[in-house]
């Protein structure tokens, strides 16, 4: 799940990412702000879901993927859209 919160007086949008996947020990977000090297590590909740809050610039577009257990790449099912990537798969797209 992706939840966007806009502020009238700020030039950014607060984005809350929530993701649930079975047998996950770690979940990271990669690709935000075109950064595929530095991940955002999501916090694991008691119910087994993972979440992270990220501030991103308003009026921007971001491709991203979740990296589960450092091996499995997954898309966000509720992303604004998907776009093909150079590896023959697709990336989630977030539009702010």
Tab-separated table of C-alpha atoms in Angstrom:
chain	number	residue	atom	x	y	z
A	1	UNK	CA	0.000	0.000	0.000
A	2	UNK	CA	1.156	3.514	-0.768
A	3	UNK	CA	-0.441	6.420	1.112
A	4	UNK	CA	0.373	10.000	0.089
A	5	UNK	CA	0.021	13.000	2.411
A	6	UNK	CA	0.417	16.451	0.841
A	7	UNK	CA	1.197	19.588	2.858
A	8	UNK	CA	0.158	23.022	1.557
A	9	UNK	CA	3.215	24.760	3.019
A	10	UNK	CA	5.839	22.129	2.145
A	11	UNK	CA	7.528	21.306	-1.157
A	12	UNK	CA	7.415	17.582	-0.444
A	13	UNK	CA	4.871	14.815	-0.002
A	14	UNK	CA	5.035	12.301	2.861
A	15	UNK	CA	4.649	8.813	1.425
A	16	UNK	CA	3.892	5.843	3.672
A	17	UNK	CA	4.830	2.491	2.183
A	18	UNK	CA	3.260	-0.675	3.653
A	19	UNK	CA	4.048	-4.100	2.265
A	20	UNK	CA	3.260	-7.647	3.355
A	21	UNK	CA	4.961	-10.725	1.960
A	22	UNK	CA	5.120	-14.223	3.431
A	23	UNK	CA	8.374	-15.484	4.994
A	24	UNK	CA	10.065	-12.085	4.742
A	25	UNK	CA	12.846	-11.200	7.140
A	26	UNK	CA	13.832	-7.953	5.411
A	27	UNK	CA	12.183	-5.629	2.888
A	28	UNK	CA	13.937	-2.665	1.283
A	29	UNK	CA	12.760	-0.022	-1.203
A	30	UNK	CA	15.080	0.790	-4.079
A	31	UNK	CA	14.813	3.268	-6.946
A	32	UNK	CA	13.248	6.300	-5.241
A	33	UNK	CA	14.859	9.525	-6.494
A	34	UNK	CA	16.551	7.317	-9.152
A	35	UNK	CA	18.759	5.768	-6.445
A	36	UNK	CA	19.091	2.030	-7.072
A	37	UNK	CA	22.180	1.622	-4.848
A	38	UNK	CA	21.064	3.032	-1.493
A	39	UNK	CA	17.994	1.323	-0.133
A	40	UNK	CA	15.383	2.424	2.355
A	41	UNK	CA	15.069	-0.359	4.911
A	42	UNK	CA	11.468	-0.921	5.957
A	43	UNK	CA	10.569	-1.621	9.604
A	44	UNK	CA	8.991	-4.970	10.415
A	45	UNK	CA	5.748	-4.735	12.406
A	46	UNK	CA	4.317	-7.272	14.873
A	47	UNK	CA	1.737	-8.406	12.291
A	48	UNK	CA	4.526	-9.321	9.848
A	49	UNK	CA	4.027	-6.335	7.548
A	50	UNK	CA	6.764	-3.827	6.740
A	51	UNK	CA	6.464	-0.045	6.588
A	52	UNK	CA	8.488	3.078	5.888
A	53	UNK	CA	7.733	6.805	5.694
A	54	UNK	CA	9.604	8.753	3.024
A	55	UNK	CA	9.485	12.451	2.092
A	56	UNK	CA	9.615	12.917	-1.688
A	57	UNK	CA	9.469	16.087	-3.803
A	58	UNK	CA	6.054	17.198	-5.016
A	59	UNK	CA	5.382	17.039	-8.760
A	60	UNK	CA	7.826	14.164	-9.260
A	61	UNK	CA	7.782	10.632	-10.660
A	62	UNK	CA	9.626	7.685	-9.120
A	63	UNK	CA	10.291	4.154	-10.311
A	64	UNK	CA	10.878	1.663	-7.503
A	65	UNK	CA	10.816	-1.970	-6.424
A	66	UNK	CA	10.816	-3.854	-3.156
A	67	UNK	CA	13.780	-6.142	-2.426
A	68	UNK	CA	12.712	-8.992	-0.121
A	69	UNK	CA	15.336	-10.960	1.852
A	70	UNK	CA	18.025	-9.408	-0.395
A	71	UNK	CA	17.094	-11.750	-3.263
A	72	UNK	CA	13.476	-11.331	-4.449
A	73	UNK	CA	12.375	-8.234	-6.397
A	74	UNK	CA	8.657	-7.399	-6.150
A	75	UNK	CA	6.425	-4.573	-7.364
A	76	UNK	CA	3.879	-2.601	-5.356
A	77	UNK	CA	0.414	-3.842	-6.418
A	78	UNK	CA	-1.185	-0.451	-5.608
A	79	UNK	CA	1.389	1.724	-7.397
A	80	UNK	CA	0.134	4.432	-9.758
A	81	UNK	CA	1.425	2.419	-12.718
A	82	UNK	CA	4.180	0.101	-13.920
A	83	UNK	CA	6.836	0.654	-16.568
A	84	UNK	CA	9.126	-1.834	-18.339
A	85	UNK	CA	12.701	-1.993	-17.073
A	86	UNK	CA	15.980	-2.894	-18.761
A	87	UNK	CA	15.955	-6.406	-17.268
A	88	UNK	CA	12.824	-7.580	-19.080
A	89	UNK	CA	10.547	-7.027	-16.090
A	90	UNK	CA	8.786	-3.945	-14.781
A	91	UNK	CA	9.122	-1.324	-12.055
A	92	UNK	CA	6.394	0.224	-9.931
A	93	UNK	CA	5.754	3.913	-10.624
A	94	UNK	CA	4.771	6.539	-8.051
A	95	UNK	CA	3.508	9.913	-9.300
A	96	UNK	CA	3.327	12.833	-6.863
